[in-house]
Amino acid sequence: MDSILVSGGGELNGQIPIAGAKNACLTLMPATLLSEEPLTLTNAPRLSDIKTMTELLQSLGAEVTSLQDGQVLAMSSHDINNHTADYDIVRKMRASILVLGPMLARDGHAVVSLPGGCAIGARPVDLHLKALEALGAELELKDGYVHAKAPGGLKGGTVDFPLVSVGATENVLMAATLAKGTTVINNAAREPEIVDLADCLRKMGAQIDGDGTSTITVQGVDRLHGATHPVVTDRIELGTYMLAPAICGGEVELLGGRLNLVGAFCEKLDAAGISVEETDKGLKVARRNGRISAVDVVTEPFPGFPTDLQAQMMALLCTANGTSVLEEKIFENRFMHAPELIRMGAQIDVHGGTATVTGVDRLKGAPVMATDLRASVSLILAGLAAEGETVVSRVYHLDRGYEHVVGKLSGVGAKIERIKGQ
Ligand code: EPZ
């Protein structure tokens, strides 16, 4: 297994290009199943999760061709000849569950493995299943698989989500586009990735209103046609790299960044003493002056502070002036980066869903272990400003969600290299 060596110290200056959003691409790709005509995605990120979704769609009979070094995905689902999403693929990536709604809407039947949990939590899919049942789906759980049927096709219905779920909103939104009649989704997720999916579905002929708000209304249509759609900028990669100059000093421009993607996050950066300026190319980030101030953070569904930036924010706050309290309210086990940061000299107390971080002057480099996708990058950020060398192991987690990390960070002056595993 590869690892990443970071030598701390030194300001960062220059530009970092931000890729298309992993979490948008992972729901846009299954949308190809809703039409027999080609769907082409541009600005696609080059990530292992995208390769896994490609494998899954190809196993169902879809054609997925990666062009322009992976930035264009030309897909066609003209001949879907398999309606079973196997455990061996689904267990690698939970977003595989997002083929369920589209397959059900297209052909009235699907068999999809339950994804199982992951490091950050149990990650149930009960809300996905209940939402599809509200559209008339008949579901049976057997041998770890969801067996879904909609013999007469899906029918429009009302979906009342008891809690906000990004994936469940995406699954039922895709299914509703081909259901007979009107679907209303209440307490829908409002993430930019939902709006991006709705934009793409509208280009395919879907009739959707209210995306980006808590209530989405869909008028079902008989069929959808092909389209070409650019994947929205990745707000989590954007926020992650905004923290690099915040932690190290210097000034970095994040190309493609827009304030509306990271509103709540920027409010916290401002309170911590970091300036963010919107330019015609993206977002320019720099420390205003001296030491970072401690701030409190509570993770919430969009437009609140994103859970996917909690680990990275903690890395910043480890050397802030004062004590910060971070509350993780989305997932039940998303502080696994804390013990690794403590190995670097951070002072963090974790009790249940709350982490209290008491700022220290400087972290010290150490060998640390990546435990999940966002934790892995928070350790790299911590290593960028730490004294001495930090070696982050198990970087396969990183490859799931961050393309060319070494290239992007060394491009602004970071001393970072990838070490091939034995
Ligand atoms: C999406 O996961 C993202 N993944 C996650 O990003 C992100 O952290 C999460 O949304 C929250 O923003 C993708 O888009 C591929 P949820 P998802 O359904 O859809 C509970 C990353 O790092 N829940 O909004 O799985 C769930 O356990 C990943 O890129 C149910 O109880 O998240 C959680 O506590 C990590 N039942 C809460 O809802 C369900 O059926 C929010 O989960 C579904 C979810």
mmCIF file of C-alpha atoms and ligand atoms in Angstrom, residues 22-24 26 49 94-95 98 120-129 163-168 170 189 191 193 235-236 300-302 306-308 329-332 334 372-374, ligand 1:
data_model
loop_
_atom_site.group_PDB
_atom_site.id
_atom_site.type_symbol
_atom_site.label_atom_id
_atom_site.label_comp_id
_atom_site.label_asym_id
_atom_site.label_seq_id
_atom_site.Cartn_x
_atom_site.Cartn_y
_atom_site.Cartn_z
ATOM 1 C CA LYS A 22 -17.127 13.102 -6.923
ATOM 2 C CA ASN A 23 -20.499 13.116 -5.164
ATOM 3 C CA ALA A 24 -22.233 14.702 -8.150
ATOM 4 C CA LEU A 26 -21.600 9.281 -8.595
ATOM 5 C CA ASP A 49 -14.795 5.714 -7.016
ATOM 6 C CA ARG A 94 -21.975 2.606 -1.051
ATOM 7 C CA ALA A 95 -23.076 4.975 -3.782
ATOM 8 C CA LEU A 98 -27.997 4.744 -6.588
ATOM 9 C CA ILE A 120 -17.795 6.390 9.543
ATOM 10 C CA GLY A 121 -21.071 4.717 10.394
ATOM 11 C CA ALA A 122 -23.724 2.037 9.823
ATOM 12 C CA ARG A 123 -24.974 3.966 6.794
ATOM 13 C CA PRO A 124 -28.411 2.280 6.496
ATOM 14 C CA VAL A 125 -30.454 2.644 3.300
ATOM 15 C CA ASP A 126 -33.908 2.413 4.889
ATOM 16 C CA LEU A 127 -34.838 5.911 3.677
ATOM 17 C CA HIS A 128 -34.004 4.954 0.065
ATOM 18 C CA LEU A 129 -36.277 1.915 0.317
ATOM 19 C CA LEU A 163 -34.298 13.203 8.185
ATOM 20 C CA VAL A 164 -32.340 14.716 5.326
ATOM 21 C CA SER A 165 -30.590 12.121 3.156
ATOM 22 C CA VAL A 166 -28.546 13.110 0.098
ATOM 23 C CA GLY A 167 -28.483 9.637 -1.457
ATOM 24 C CA ALA A 168 -32.122 8.824 -0.755
ATOM 25 C CA GLU A 170 -31.090 11.376 -5.377
ATOM 26 C CA ALA A 189 -31.579 17.319 0.628
ATOM 27 C CA GLU A 191 -26.871 20.003 -1.620
ATOM 28 C CA GLU A 193 -25.066 17.908 -6.094
ATOM 29 C CA ARG A 235 -17.152 21.869 -3.126
ATOM 30 C CA ILE A 236 -15.461 19.396 -0.771
ATOM 31 C CA GLU A 300 -25.467 19.980 9.227
ATOM 32 C CA PRO A 301 -27.098 19.205 5.890
ATOM 33 C CA PHE A 302 -26.521 21.878 3.216
ATOM 34 C CA PRO A 306 -20.568 20.108 5.544
ATOM 35 C CA THR A 307 -19.701 16.931 7.448
ATOM 36 C CA ASP A 308 -17.231 16.149 4.637
ATOM 37 C CA LYS A 329 -24.285 15.537 13.811
ATOM 38 C CA ILE A 330 -24.493 13.616 10.541
ATOM 39 C CA PHE A 331 -22.460 10.441 11.137
ATOM 40 C CA GLU A 332 -21.967 8.489 14.341
ATOM 41 C CA ARG A 334 -16.499 10.478 12.120
ATOM 42 C CA ASP A 372 -11.387 7.110 5.699
ATOM 43 C CA LEU A 373 -11.475 9.424 2.723
ATOM 44 C CA ARG A 374 -11.742 12.803 4.434
HETATM 45 C C1 EPZ B 1 -23.609 11.476 0.837
HETATM 46 O O1 EPZ B 1 -23.670 10.227 1.507
HETATM 47 C C2 EPZ B 1 -22.157 11.664 0.448
HETATM 48 N N1 EPZ B 1 -21.736 10.582 -0.445
HETATM 49 C C3 EPZ B 1 -21.280 11.656 1.703
HETATM 50 O O2 EPZ B 1 -19.942 11.915 1.299
HETATM 51 C C4 EPZ B 1 -21.740 12.785 2.614
HETATM 52 O O3 EPZ B 1 -20.982 12.750 3.809
HETATM 53 C C5 EPZ B 1 -23.234 12.604 2.944
HETATM 54 O O4 EPZ B 1 -23.996 12.550 1.716
HETATM 55 C C6 EPZ B 1 -23.775 13.744 3.790
HETATM 56 O O5 EPZ B 1 -23.595 14.959 3.132
HETATM 57 C C7 EPZ B 1 -22.110 10.635 -1.748
HETATM 58 O O6 EPZ B 1 -22.778 11.558 -2.192
HETATM 59 C C8 EPZ B 1 -21.637 9.516 -2.609
HETATM 60 P P1 EPZ B 1 -26.934 10.705 3.701
HETATM 61 P P2 EPZ B 1 -25.118 9.579 1.847
HETATM 62 O O7 EPZ B 1 -27.903 9.724 3.179
HETATM 63 O O8 EPZ B 1 -26.073 9.921 0.796
HETATM 64 C C9 EPZ B 1 -28.514 8.510 7.592
HETATM 65 C C10 EPZ B 1 -17.645 11.581 1.163
HETATM 66 O O9 EPZ B 1 -16.764 11.719 2.012
HETATM 67 N N2 EPZ B 1 -29.288 7.679 6.655
HETATM 68 O O10 EPZ B 1 -27.166 12.177 3.488
HETATM 69 O O11 EPZ B 1 -24.888 8.157 2.184
HETATM 70 C C11 EPZ B 1 -27.021 8.295 7.455
HETATM 71 O O12 EPZ B 1 -26.601 7.188 8.235
HETATM 72 C C12 EPZ B 1 -18.950 10.905 1.530
HETATM 73 O O13 EPZ B 1 -17.578 11.997 -0.021
HETATM 74 C C13 EPZ B 1 -30.233 6.795 7.154
HETATM 75 O O14 EPZ B 1 -30.414 6.681 8.375
HETATM 76 O O15 EPZ B 1 -25.473 10.365 3.181
HETATM 77 C C14 EPZ B 1 -26.459 9.591 7.966
HETATM 78 O O16 EPZ B 1 -26.422 9.567 9.375
HETATM 79 C C15 EPZ B 1 -18.924 10.384 2.959
HETATM 80 N N3 EPZ B 1 -30.955 6.037 6.300
HETATM 81 C C16 EPZ B 1 -27.486 10.623 7.511
HETATM 82 O O17 EPZ B 1 -28.675 9.890 7.221
HETATM 83 C C17 EPZ B 1 -30.790 6.133 4.941
HETATM 84 O O18 EPZ B 1 -31.490 5.429 4.192
HETATM 85 C C18 EPZ B 1 -27.099 11.378 6.246
HETATM 86 O O19 EPZ B 1 -26.743 10.424 5.277
HETATM 87 C C19 EPZ B 1 -29.824 7.038 4.440
HETATM 88 C C20 EPZ B 1 -29.090 7.804 5.313
#
